[in-house]
């Protein structure tokens, strides 16, 4: 029998997680929620995802537009074993009690605090921590990106300290606000919350972060400086990532010099929605000097957490006890090579 | 037997036409050319497209990167019945003689002059004009966009005159130049060449155009004013486009208010590369005042000409005599609804 | 004795009008208002403009930051003969009664409806209409731009009809919202309100407008098509504008091809704040075909209305009965050549 | 007698240095060069700067446009005591011999290699090094920015090591190329040349840099992490910069949160061209943790080197032996408070 998954919030992340669930053979979508009868509500129909509203009073606005719904979230909770909460950051908190009372497990996204779920999740780093849990949180796109490359390096060579500058995209492609059109804006409160967020997965890690927001929509870029405990050469480090899941090399010398070119590459690879779910590391943008390692990576903010959500469902629902097997199953269903 | 198609120039347009050819049952790709061993050369391999260089002296640079080629364009010409020339604007002229001497038909793109081929092509407006021809030119993305909506309106109500302002995207998404980062730039030479280019398909049409370039990468937008010969209401006009091929409505009231949201929609529709091959007309952005019709449309510069190239191959290779049948066959293979 | 002017709303427009008033010999600034103790409040001090808050309850937040105020708007109204209301669009309505009760004249900006003041103002077109009036409205930046070039052409050759496409900047340079970062967005409600707004100054004019918003901050660009009543050549039209106030030619062939280059030019001209208060018309971007005239112009949204406000004060305060003399006086004080 | 200064290359930097020289009482502009008769050539006339072409064969193209010149660079060299070479990066090398043969001193800009002049200059850090020299190089905008804040900190507390991420503006405001419209692009060759460039001024400093280019035009932002030799509190560090020349605080809490808002502030301050010649440090964007200091600063790439060029002239021409006195003289003439 397949696990019945509901998506609360069929937006940027929600629609991607829903399609990823659909691509699995051990889980299925039993419903998705929308708050307004936008075109995305009609797309749910195209995907054959049963449509629910977030609250009961929204149903009539859907009816007015001729969009049939199966009820509201309250009804969806009766159909689902687990909810993936993809509501906007800070909103998940409001729903936690509702999930609990309905006896339905739930996964929150990185916009929520660690404390809401008590468990923060990354498939490679701590798959088993979510085993059978009622609540877990898949960490944010940036934290997922940092953990994907830091965890294997820490394992192989030991990390003394990390200083990372996160150059954030100003807004998602179709968003109307979030960034001045022509400005760079630093996050003045230092150090930013990203370091402590990585520590919800790797509590022993000495990491500090600075952040600037820039007027682009495609990806975040991380400029990372690591002091290593053991010496390593560039080739050693690249070798570690070559074996790590969901890290993919790109090369400036083959014409992939910036985030727009990574996104072009993703379209060429025929990924659903042109998503790039791996962390892109520039193979020709790495340097070791003494014990210090420098490298650049890019994070597709809309999609890198999607496979993590699938693995998190498997761990919480006890579908697969071996994390690496879950990762491989997810990857192979989504066209991720490793 | 299927028609053997070669692509000269596996770039933004070339790779899309190649994938579209691959999706047909009456034609196949026998080779694509690249000038440099970039990542796109490797992608051709992924697609199982035989790889050729543009000129013989480029072969060694591919060998150095460990990329095998089948030879150069000269060799490809021996394998192909027809070449789709997707080289940069103005370069096609250089190759025309080579195609002619090899006895291979060729389609040029809108960056070339009408005179190079003598026939300018749009599947709905003049499919039969390319019948059996040795050379034809698929008009540019903007001209294709204008013809798609003007031709059916002219047929139904008659057009006295058209004034269109074309708001151009500054550069394609992964391009490094073409536009200042924060500026609007008019095309000062008036009227611009777009009117005469539409007249290569609709020579009787009274049309003038103005153009500004703006710092965005996703789509062009046309602001069109038509003086109609016969009176029509908004609903009449929408009805005409509803029956016309490759015109698709979008709605601001359902959340598709700008070009970024159209591109998001295209990703959701699961089109290859997130392309939107139809012309997007805003259903709630149209007005008739007296005999004057105002409307907005958006053109995906990277892809709207792709299905036109397929139909053009069919007409030139005498694969299908009925233009509407070719259009439907192409559409259905590419996920275009009408 | 000089006229005592108060500025309600010391923001983008307010601070510019204040500096322009300061440059006149027949008027002076008696106070400006701010709602928050931002850096602009401190700049008012630097300019020696007495500082007031908008409402009484805001005074304490200024005191907390150590910024002294002279009281609130209520107090300023006792000191002023006339208020220039530069509050955000739609807010002026709220203050009208307060001005009236205090017996203080007021000028509103283009974000307010014509009806609020009953008189819409452009110095060249209808200076005398505001003579001695209690309330008037200086029309918006775009309307000012259209009237500056249309009014003299209509006078010289007669305008049958105008169709203009307005390519709007997405947001002012330092604004945080207003536009998607990478999108073109049409104003779907057609025709847009800009035509009727021009008609508040030129009620006889047959004008329709379409509008798209683009991701840039510097200037609006207008693409204008006019059907003329009498024939004219390009040189005739340029001659008309050469004699019209506050229209200035720029040339692509001398390196001013886009709005960023106009702004660079304005900086080089040593205008206060790099403002370009004239309407910039491309001298090499004009064409007459039969009776139809095409041209491009650019509008500096932050400043073109500033000299109009000065002239409007003069007309309302009966400082100068001859409009052209007021225009010249204002121009010469602000470095505008004609 | 005043020192006679020539500017080779009246462009972005050249025109600013020329205006700054004009504002001094101990030097004057005897000529500026242009290669093309663009609008900037006419602006030189407006400023009363004698105009020369770069080479003799360019004179006729100026004559065609009716712009009189005084001859070419060869002629200017007869009039000048010192040339400020503001030609594009890498071009200065070509002119060095010509200056030398004419017996004229020359200052190069940061786009040239240190070796070309042998002396790299920053007024606060090493004013006396250029004393009487024939050639010197004012370091680049980014290097100037780093030295301005690092040098005083190193002096006060000692710097163990610095890691800086430079977030570069993609192009200057009126440039047509240099950056993709919607992308972040890292400098893959690590560490970048900026560290060694700082070491031309502070050879003892242990500094490494990473760089990303982003689609904005206004300023560069530096995210800086310093390991200090001696403990210091945030207030101590701010106190050091408060005493250092050409460092100016901005505050997010007063509404200056990003680079666009700094540029708005500069316009409000009534600086020529809206320039911000100081390094802007966010007073509320600083943190000390243990011995590690984190802070953000912004660099106006078009102007921060301008006062340095003036001081460099004074040192090379032996006009003032005390660096601090030269700095104060330059500052006071240009409206820089300290």
PDB file of N, CA, C and O in Angstrom, chain A residues 12 15-16 37-40 42-43 46-47 65 173-174 176 182 253-256 258 260-261 264-265 267-270 272-273 302, chain B residues 15-16 37-40 42-43 46-47 65 173-174 176 182 253-256 258 260-261 264-265 267-270 272-273 302:
ATOM      1  N   UNK A  12       5.102  27.498  -5.077  1.00  0.00           N
ATOM      2  CA  UNK A  12       6.427  27.249  -5.657  1.00  0.00           C
ATOM      3  C   UNK A  12       7.016  25.906  -5.211  1.00  0.00           C
ATOM      4  O   UNK A  12       7.440  25.102  -6.039  1.00  0.00           O
ATOM      5  N   UNK A  15       3.987  22.649  -5.405  1.00  0.00           N
ATOM      6  CA  UNK A  15       3.698  21.993  -6.683  1.00  0.00           C
ATOM      7  C   UNK A  15       4.847  21.086  -7.116  1.00  0.00           C
ATOM      8  O   UNK A  15       4.640  20.057  -7.749  1.00  0.00           O
ATOM      9  N   UNK A  16       6.067  21.469  -6.724  1.00  0.00           N
ATOM     10  CA  UNK A  16       7.223  20.638  -7.074  1.00  0.00           C
ATOM     11  C   UNK A  16       7.251  19.353  -6.239  1.00  0.00           C
ATOM     12  O   UNK A  16       7.531  18.273  -6.754  1.00  0.00           O
ATOM     13  N   UNK A  37      -8.474  30.885  -6.308  1.00  0.00           N
ATOM     14  CA  UNK A  37      -8.716  30.164  -7.563  1.00  0.00           C
ATOM     15  C   UNK A  37      -7.840  30.677  -8.704  1.00  0.00           C
ATOM     16  O   UNK A  37      -8.350  31.053  -9.749  1.00  0.00           O
ATOM     17  N   UNK A  38      -6.538  30.707  -8.517  1.00  0.00           N
ATOM     18  CA  UNK A  38      -5.628  31.181  -9.554  1.00  0.00           C
ATOM     19  C   UNK A  38      -5.436  30.089 -10.596  1.00  0.00           C
ATOM     20  O   UNK A  38      -5.977  28.995 -10.493  1.00  0.00           O
ATOM     21  N   UNK A  39      -4.620  30.397 -11.607  1.00  0.00           N
ATOM     22  CA  UNK A  39      -4.377  29.406 -12.660  1.00  0.00           C
ATOM     23  C   UNK A  39      -3.743  28.146 -12.100  1.00  0.00           C
ATOM     24  O   UNK A  39      -3.918  27.050 -12.637  1.00  0.00           O
ATOM     25  N   UNK A  40      -2.998  28.262 -10.999  1.00  0.00           N
ATOM     26  CA  UNK A  40      -2.372  27.078 -10.413  1.00  0.00           C
ATOM     27  C   UNK A  40      -3.423  26.075  -9.898  1.00  0.00           C
ATOM     28  O   UNK A  40      -3.171  24.874  -9.873  1.00  0.00           O
ATOM     29  N   UNK A  42      -6.161  25.443 -11.414  1.00  0.00           N
ATOM     30  CA  UNK A  42      -6.538  24.664 -12.603  1.00  0.00           C
ATOM     31  C   UNK A  42      -5.446  23.662 -12.985  1.00  0.00           C
ATOM     32  O   UNK A  42      -5.707  22.590 -13.526  1.00  0.00           O
ATOM     33  N   UNK A  43      -4.212  24.034 -12.711  1.00  0.00           N
ATOM     34  CA  UNK A  43      -3.111  23.130 -13.041  1.00  0.00           C
ATOM     35  C   UNK A  43      -3.153  21.882 -12.176  1.00  0.00           C
ATOM     36  O   UNK A  43      -2.771  20.798 -12.614  1.00  0.00           O
ATOM     37  N   UNK A  46      -5.148  19.516 -13.948  1.00  0.00           N
ATOM     38  CA  UNK A  46      -4.396  18.934 -15.072  1.00  0.00           C
ATOM     39  C   UNK A  46      -3.521  17.778 -14.596  1.00  0.00           C
ATOM     40  O   UNK A  46      -3.350  16.775 -15.281  1.00  0.00           O
ATOM     41  N   UNK A  47      -2.964  17.944 -13.382  1.00  0.00           N
ATOM     42  CA  UNK A  47      -2.089  16.909 -12.830  1.00  0.00           C
ATOM     43  C   UNK A  47      -2.896  15.795 -12.148  1.00  0.00           C
ATOM     44  O   UNK A  47      -2.317  14.852 -11.628  1.00  0.00           O
ATOM     45  N   UNK A  65     -15.551  30.647  -9.847  1.00  0.00           N
ATOM     46  CA  UNK A  65     -14.726  30.528 -11.054  1.00  0.00           C
ATOM     47  C   UNK A  65     -14.916  29.171 -11.736  1.00  0.00           C
ATOM     48  O   UNK A  65     -14.186  28.825 -12.667  1.00  0.00           O
ATOM     49  N   UNK A 173      11.387  33.946  -9.621  1.00  0.00           N
ATOM     50  CA  UNK A 173      11.153  34.522 -10.954  1.00  0.00           C
ATOM     51  C   UNK A 173       9.820  35.247 -11.130  1.00  0.00           C
ATOM     52  O   UNK A 173       9.783  36.336 -11.713  1.00  0.00           O
ATOM     53  N   UNK A 174       8.741  34.693 -10.608  1.00  0.00           N
ATOM     54  CA  UNK A 174       7.446  35.314 -10.882  1.00  0.00           C
ATOM     55  C   UNK A 174       6.944  36.193  -9.740  1.00  0.00           C
ATOM     56  O   UNK A 174       5.808  36.638  -9.751  1.00  0.00           O
ATOM     57  N   UNK A 176       6.589  39.541  -7.362  1.00  0.00           N
ATOM     58  CA  UNK A 176       6.452  40.960  -7.694  1.00  0.00           C
ATOM     59  C   UNK A 176       7.235  41.839  -6.726  1.00  0.00           C
ATOM     60  O   UNK A 176       7.471  42.997  -6.973  1.00  0.00           O
ATOM     61  N   UNK A 182      17.670  47.687  -8.715  1.00  0.00           N
ATOM     62  CA  UNK A 182      19.062  47.942  -9.048  1.00  0.00           C
ATOM     63  C   UNK A 182      19.839  48.274  -7.783  1.00  0.00           C
ATOM     64  O   UNK A 182      20.220  49.414  -7.563  1.00  0.00           O
ATOM     65  N   UNK A 253      34.834  26.546 -18.072  1.00  0.00           N
ATOM     66  CA  UNK A 253      35.531  26.407 -19.358  1.00  0.00           C
ATOM     67  C   UNK A 253      34.666  25.732 -20.422  1.00  0.00           C
ATOM     68  O   UNK A 253      34.969  25.819 -21.603  1.00  0.00           O
ATOM     69  N   UNK A 254      33.595  25.073 -20.017  1.00  0.00           N
ATOM     70  CA  UNK A 254      32.672  24.517 -21.008  1.00  0.00           C
ATOM     71  C   UNK A 254      31.456  25.423 -21.223  1.00  0.00           C
ATOM     72  O   UNK A 254      30.451  25.003 -21.770  1.00  0.00           O
ATOM     73  N   UNK A 255      31.538  26.635 -20.724  1.00  0.00           N
ATOM     74  CA  UNK A 255      30.471  27.585 -21.025  1.00  0.00           C
ATOM     75  C   UNK A 255      29.433  27.747 -19.937  1.00  0.00           C
ATOM     76  O   UNK A 255      28.401  28.365 -20.162  1.00  0.00           O
ATOM     77  N   UNK A 256      29.688  27.206 -18.745  1.00  0.00           N
ATOM     78  CA  UNK A 256      28.733  27.420 -17.645  1.00  0.00           C
ATOM     79  C   UNK A 256      29.427  28.282 -16.597  1.00  0.00           C
ATOM     80  O   UNK A 256      30.045  27.786 -15.657  1.00  0.00           O
ATOM     81  N   UNK A 258      27.899  31.204 -15.154  1.00  0.00           N
ATOM     82  CA  UNK A 258      27.043  31.937 -14.227  1.00  0.00           C
ATOM     83  C   UNK A 258      25.739  31.192 -13.993  1.00  0.00           C
ATOM     84  O   UNK A 258      25.491  30.129 -14.591  1.00  0.00           O
ATOM     85  N   UNK A 260      22.692  31.914 -14.795  1.00  0.00           N
ATOM     86  CA  UNK A 260      21.785  31.820 -15.941  1.00  0.00           C
ATOM     87  C   UNK A 260      22.176  30.644 -16.818  1.00  0.00           C
ATOM     88  O   UNK A 260      21.325  29.945 -17.372  1.00  0.00           O
ATOM     89  N   UNK A 261      23.477  30.413 -16.927  1.00  0.00           N
ATOM     90  CA  UNK A 261      23.930  29.308 -17.772  1.00  0.00           C
ATOM     91  C   UNK A 261      23.657  27.958 -17.109  1.00  0.00           C
ATOM     92  O   UNK A 261      23.394  26.973 -17.786  1.00  0.00           O
ATOM     93  N   UNK A 264      20.078  27.353 -17.923  1.00  0.00           N
ATOM     94  CA  UNK A 264      19.962  26.936 -19.326  1.00  0.00           C
ATOM     95  C   UNK A 264      20.303  25.451 -19.456  1.00  0.00           C
ATOM     96  O   UNK A 264      19.622  24.695 -20.150  1.00  0.00           O
ATOM     97  N   UNK A 265      21.349  25.073 -18.757  1.00  0.00           N
ATOM     98  CA  UNK A 265      21.804  23.680 -18.750  1.00  0.00           C
ATOM     99  C   UNK A 265      20.690  22.768 -18.202  1.00  0.00           C
ATOM    100  O   UNK A 265      20.391  21.709 -18.759  1.00  0.00           O
ATOM    101  N   UNK A 267      17.513  23.286 -18.274  1.00  0.00           N
ATOM    102  CA  UNK A 267      16.475  23.156 -19.302  1.00  0.00           C
ATOM    103  C   UNK A 267      16.898  22.126 -20.347  1.00  0.00           C
ATOM    104  O   UNK A 267      16.097  21.308 -20.785  1.00  0.00           O
ATOM    105  N   UNK A 268      18.170  22.187 -20.729  1.00  0.00           N
ATOM    106  CA  UNK A 268      18.660  21.254 -21.744  1.00  0.00           C
ATOM    107  C   UNK A 268      18.601  19.812 -21.252  1.00  0.00           C
ATOM    108  O   UNK A 268      18.394  18.892 -22.028  1.00  0.00           O
ATOM    109  N   UNK A 269      18.798  19.625 -19.947  1.00  0.00           N
ATOM    110  CA  UNK A 269      18.773  18.283 -19.371  1.00  0.00           C
ATOM    111  C   UNK A 269      17.361  17.716 -19.295  1.00  0.00           C
ATOM    112  O   UNK A 269      17.170  16.574 -18.919  1.00  0.00           O
ATOM    113  N   UNK A 270      16.390  18.528 -19.640  1.00  0.00           N
ATOM    114  CA  UNK A 270      14.995  18.100 -19.651  1.00  0.00           C
ATOM    115  C   UNK A 270      14.476  17.739 -18.268  1.00  0.00           C
ATOM    116  O   UNK A 270      13.723  16.785 -18.086  1.00  0.00           O
ATOM    117  N   UNK A 272      12.013  18.392 -15.179  1.00  0.00           N
ATOM    118  CA  UNK A 272      10.693  18.990 -14.978  1.00  0.00           C
ATOM    119  C   UNK A 272      10.875  20.435 -14.502  1.00  0.00           C
ATOM    120  O   UNK A 272      11.645  20.686 -13.580  1.00  0.00           O
ATOM    121  N   UNK A 273      10.162  21.364 -15.122  1.00  0.00           N
ATOM    122  CA  UNK A 273      10.207  22.798 -14.782  1.00  0.00           C
ATOM    123  C   UNK A 273      11.599  23.430 -14.936  1.00  0.00           C
ATOM    124  O   UNK A 273      11.839  24.528 -14.451  1.00  0.00           O
ATOM    125  N   UNK A 302      14.272  27.088  -5.719  1.00  0.00           N
ATOM    126  CA  UNK A 302      12.925  26.552  -5.896  1.00  0.00           C
ATOM    127  C   UNK A 302      12.872  25.032  -5.814  1.00  0.00           C
ATOM    128  O   UNK A 302      11.785  24.466  -5.706  1.00  0.00           O
TER     129      UNK A 302
ATOM    130  N   UNK B  15      18.966  23.856 -31.056  1.00  0.00           N
ATOM    131  CA  UNK B  15      18.705  22.719 -30.175  1.00  0.00           C
ATOM    132  C   UNK B  15      17.218  22.476 -30.006  1.00  0.00           C
ATOM    133  O   UNK B  15      16.767  21.345 -29.841  1.00  0.00           O
ATOM    134  N   UNK B  16      16.447  23.551 -30.071  1.00  0.00           N
ATOM    135  CA  UNK B  16      15.004  23.394 -29.939  1.00  0.00           C
ATOM    136  C   UNK B  16      14.395  22.769 -31.200  1.00  0.00           C
ATOM    137  O   UNK B  16      13.533  21.900 -31.127  1.00  0.00           O
ATOM    138  N   UNK B  37      33.703  23.148 -28.462  1.00  0.00           N
ATOM    139  CA  UNK B  37      33.371  21.990 -27.628  1.00  0.00           C
ATOM    140  C   UNK B  37      32.771  22.383 -26.286  1.00  0.00           C
ATOM    141  O   UNK B  37      33.266  21.977 -25.235  1.00  0.00           O
ATOM    142  N   UNK B  38      31.715  23.177 -26.314  1.00  0.00           N
ATOM    143  CA  UNK B  38      31.076  23.600 -25.071  1.00  0.00           C
ATOM    144  C   UNK B  38      30.215  22.466 -24.521  1.00  0.00           C
ATOM    145  O   UNK B  38      30.112  21.397 -25.111  1.00  0.00           O
ATOM    146  N   UNK B  39      29.575  22.734 -23.395  1.00  0.00           N
ATOM    147  CA  UNK B  39      28.724  21.691 -22.793  1.00  0.00           C
ATOM    148  C   UNK B  39      27.582  21.290 -23.721  1.00  0.00           C
ATOM    149  O   UNK B  39      27.088  20.169 -23.683  1.00  0.00           O
ATOM    150  N   UNK B  40      27.159  22.215 -24.592  1.00  0.00           N
ATOM    151  CA  UNK B  40      26.073  21.867 -25.507  1.00  0.00           C
ATOM    152  C   UNK B  40      26.495  20.773 -26.488  1.00  0.00           C
ATOM    153  O   UNK B  40      25.651  20.009 -26.959  1.00  0.00           O
ATOM    154  N   UNK B  42      28.281  18.261 -25.675  1.00  0.00           N
ATOM    155  CA  UNK B  42      28.041  17.017 -24.935  1.00  0.00           C
ATOM    156  C   UNK B  42      26.547  16.686 -24.856  1.00  0.00           C
ATOM    157  O   UNK B  42      26.146  15.521 -24.819  1.00  0.00           O
ATOM    158  N   UNK B  43      25.737  17.717 -24.819  1.00  0.00           N
ATOM    159  CA  UNK B  43      24.302  17.469 -24.738  1.00  0.00           C
ATOM    160  C   UNK B  43      23.790  16.848 -26.023  1.00  0.00           C
ATOM    161  O   UNK B  43      22.840  16.052 -26.011  1.00  0.00           O
ATOM    162  N   UNK B  46      24.002  13.330 -25.560  1.00  0.00           N
ATOM    163  CA  UNK B  46      22.921  12.856 -24.687  1.00  0.00           C
ATOM    164  C   UNK B  46      21.633  12.630 -25.472  1.00  0.00           C
ATOM    165  O   UNK B  46      20.875  11.699 -25.220  1.00  0.00           O
ATOM    166  N   UNK B  47      21.389  13.525 -26.439  1.00  0.00           N
ATOM    167  CA  UNK B  47      20.179  13.416 -27.253  1.00  0.00           C
ATOM    168  C   UNK B  47      20.343  12.417 -28.404  1.00  0.00           C
ATOM    169  O   UNK B  47      19.419  12.211 -29.184  1.00  0.00           O
ATOM    170  N   UNK B  65      39.103  17.848 -26.152  1.00  0.00           N
ATOM    171  CA  UNK B  65      38.208  17.717 -24.999  1.00  0.00           C
ATOM    172  C   UNK B  65      37.583  16.323 -24.934  1.00  0.00           C
ATOM    173  O   UNK B  65      36.665  16.091 -24.146  1.00  0.00           O
ATOM    174  N   UNK B 173      18.234  34.624 -21.953  1.00  0.00           N
ATOM    175  CA  UNK B 173      18.580  34.423 -20.542  1.00  0.00           C
ATOM    176  C   UNK B 173      20.061  34.204 -20.263  1.00  0.00           C
ATOM    177  O   UNK B 173      20.594  34.773 -19.309  1.00  0.00           O
ATOM    178  N   UNK B 174      20.738  33.410 -21.071  1.00  0.00           N
ATOM    179  CA  UNK B 174      22.129  33.088 -20.733  1.00  0.00           C
ATOM    180  C   UNK B 174      23.137  33.936 -21.493  1.00  0.00           C
ATOM    181  O   UNK B 174      24.333  33.657 -21.441  1.00  0.00           O
ATOM    182  N   UNK B 176      25.474  37.197 -22.389  1.00  0.00           N
ATOM    183  CA  UNK B 176      26.299  38.066 -21.550  1.00  0.00           C
ATOM    184  C   UNK B 176      26.206  39.517 -21.996  1.00  0.00           C
ATOM    185  O   UNK B 176      26.583  40.433 -21.283  1.00  0.00           O
ATOM    186  N   UNK B 182      20.315  48.644 -16.696  1.00  0.00           N
ATOM    187  CA  UNK B 182      19.241  49.453 -16.121  1.00  0.00           C
ATOM    188  C   UNK B 182      18.921  50.607 -17.059  1.00  0.00           C
ATOM    189  O   UNK B 182      19.219  51.759 -16.760  1.00  0.00           O
ATOM    190  N   UNK B 253      -6.402  38.144 -14.350  1.00  0.00           N
ATOM    191  CA  UNK B 253      -7.212  37.901 -13.151  1.00  0.00           C
ATOM    192  C   UNK B 253      -6.968  36.522 -12.534  1.00  0.00           C
ATOM    193  O   UNK B 253      -7.317  36.290 -11.390  1.00  0.00           O
ATOM    194  N   UNK B 254      -6.360  35.600 -13.290  1.00  0.00           N
ATOM    195  CA  UNK B 254      -5.997  34.314 -12.704  1.00  0.00           C
ATOM    196  C   UNK B 254      -4.517  34.278 -12.307  1.00  0.00           C
ATOM    197  O   UNK B 254      -3.948  33.214 -12.089  1.00  0.00           O
ATOM    198  N   UNK B 255      -3.876  35.428 -12.272  1.00  0.00           N
ATOM    199  CA  UNK B 255      -2.513  35.463 -11.754  1.00  0.00           C
ATOM    200  C   UNK B 255      -1.425  35.467 -12.812  1.00  0.00           C
ATOM    201  O   UNK B 255      -0.258  35.314 -12.474  1.00  0.00           O
ATOM    202  N   UNK B 256      -1.787  35.646 -14.075  1.00  0.00           N
ATOM    203  CA  UNK B 256      -0.740  35.737 -15.109  1.00  0.00           C
ATOM    204  C   UNK B 256      -0.744  37.156 -15.647  1.00  0.00           C
ATOM    205  O   UNK B 256      -1.397  37.479 -16.631  1.00  0.00           O
ATOM    206  N   UNK B 258       2.246  39.131 -16.005  1.00  0.00           N
ATOM    207  CA  UNK B 258       3.462  39.591 -16.674  1.00  0.00           C
ATOM    208  C   UNK B 258       4.186  38.427 -17.335  1.00  0.00           C
ATOM    209  O   UNK B 258       3.760  37.268 -17.215  1.00  0.00           O
ATOM    210  N   UNK B 260       7.045  37.047 -16.701  1.00  0.00           N
ATOM    211  CA  UNK B 260       7.623  36.053 -15.788  1.00  0.00           C
ATOM    212  C   UNK B 260       6.568  35.032 -15.394  1.00  0.00           C
ATOM    213  O   UNK B 260       6.851  33.845 -15.247  1.00  0.00           O
ATOM    214  N   UNK B 261       5.338  35.504 -15.229  1.00  0.00           N
ATOM    215  CA  UNK B 261       4.270  34.575 -14.842  1.00  0.00           C
ATOM    216  C   UNK B 261       3.867  33.681 -16.018  1.00  0.00           C
ATOM    217  O   UNK B 261       3.476  32.529 -15.814  1.00  0.00           O
ATOM    218  N   UNK B 264       6.457  31.013 -15.916  1.00  0.00           N
ATOM    219  CA  UNK B 264       6.164  30.089 -14.810  1.00  0.00           C
ATOM    220  C   UNK B 264       5.079  29.097 -15.236  1.00  0.00           C
ATOM    221  O   UNK B 264       5.172  27.893 -14.981  1.00  0.00           O
ATOM    222  N   UNK B 265       4.075  29.634 -15.895  1.00  0.00           N
ATOM    223  CA  UNK B 265       2.953  28.821 -16.402  1.00  0.00           C
ATOM    224  C   UNK B 265       3.472  27.766 -17.384  1.00  0.00           C
ATOM    225  O   UNK B 265       3.092  26.588 -17.328  1.00  0.00           O
ATOM    226  N   UNK B 267       6.412  26.460 -17.492  1.00  0.00           N
ATOM    227  CA  UNK B 267       7.103  25.416 -16.725  1.00  0.00           C
ATOM    228  C   UNK B 267       6.076  24.448 -16.134  1.00  0.00           C
ATOM    229  O   UNK B 267       6.273  23.241 -16.137  1.00  0.00           O
ATOM    230  N   UNK B 268       4.990  25.000 -15.605  1.00  0.00           N
ATOM    231  CA  UNK B 268       3.972  24.162 -14.978  1.00  0.00           C
ATOM    232  C   UNK B 268       3.317  23.240 -16.004  1.00  0.00           C
ATOM    233  O   UNK B 268       2.892  22.134 -15.681  1.00  0.00           O
ATOM    234  N   UNK B 269       3.208  23.715 -17.248  1.00  0.00           N
ATOM    235  CA  UNK B 269       2.577  22.911 -18.304  1.00  0.00           C
ATOM    236  C   UNK B 269       3.475  21.773 -18.757  1.00  0.00           C
ATOM    237  O   UNK B 269       3.080  20.955 -19.576  1.00  0.00           O
ATOM    238  N   UNK B 270       4.692  21.740 -18.235  1.00  0.00           N
ATOM    239  CA  UNK B 270       5.624  20.663 -18.550  1.00  0.00           C
ATOM    240  C   UNK B 270       6.034  20.648 -20.012  1.00  0.00           C
ATOM    241  O   UNK B 270       6.182  19.602 -20.632  1.00  0.00           O
ATOM    242  N   UNK B 272       8.835  21.059 -22.842  1.00  0.00           N
ATOM    243  CA  UNK B 272      10.283  20.893 -22.950  1.00  0.00           C
ATOM    244  C   UNK B 272      10.946  22.268 -22.805  1.00  0.00           C
ATOM    245  O   UNK B 272      10.538  23.222 -23.464  1.00  0.00           O
ATOM    246  N   UNK B 273      11.962  22.365 -21.983  1.00  0.00           N
ATOM    247  CA  UNK B 273      12.727  23.594 -21.726  1.00  0.00           C
ATOM    248  C   UNK B 273      11.872  24.738 -21.168  1.00  0.00           C
ATOM    249  O   UNK B 273      12.317  25.877 -21.143  1.00  0.00           O
ATOM    250  N   UNK B 302      12.625  32.507 -27.842  1.00  0.00           N
ATOM    251  CA  UNK B 302      13.462  31.332 -28.049  1.00  0.00           C
ATOM    252  C   UNK B 302      12.710  30.190 -28.718  1.00  0.00           C
ATOM    253  O   UNK B 302      13.337  29.234 -29.179  1.00  0.00           O
TER     254      UNK B 302
END
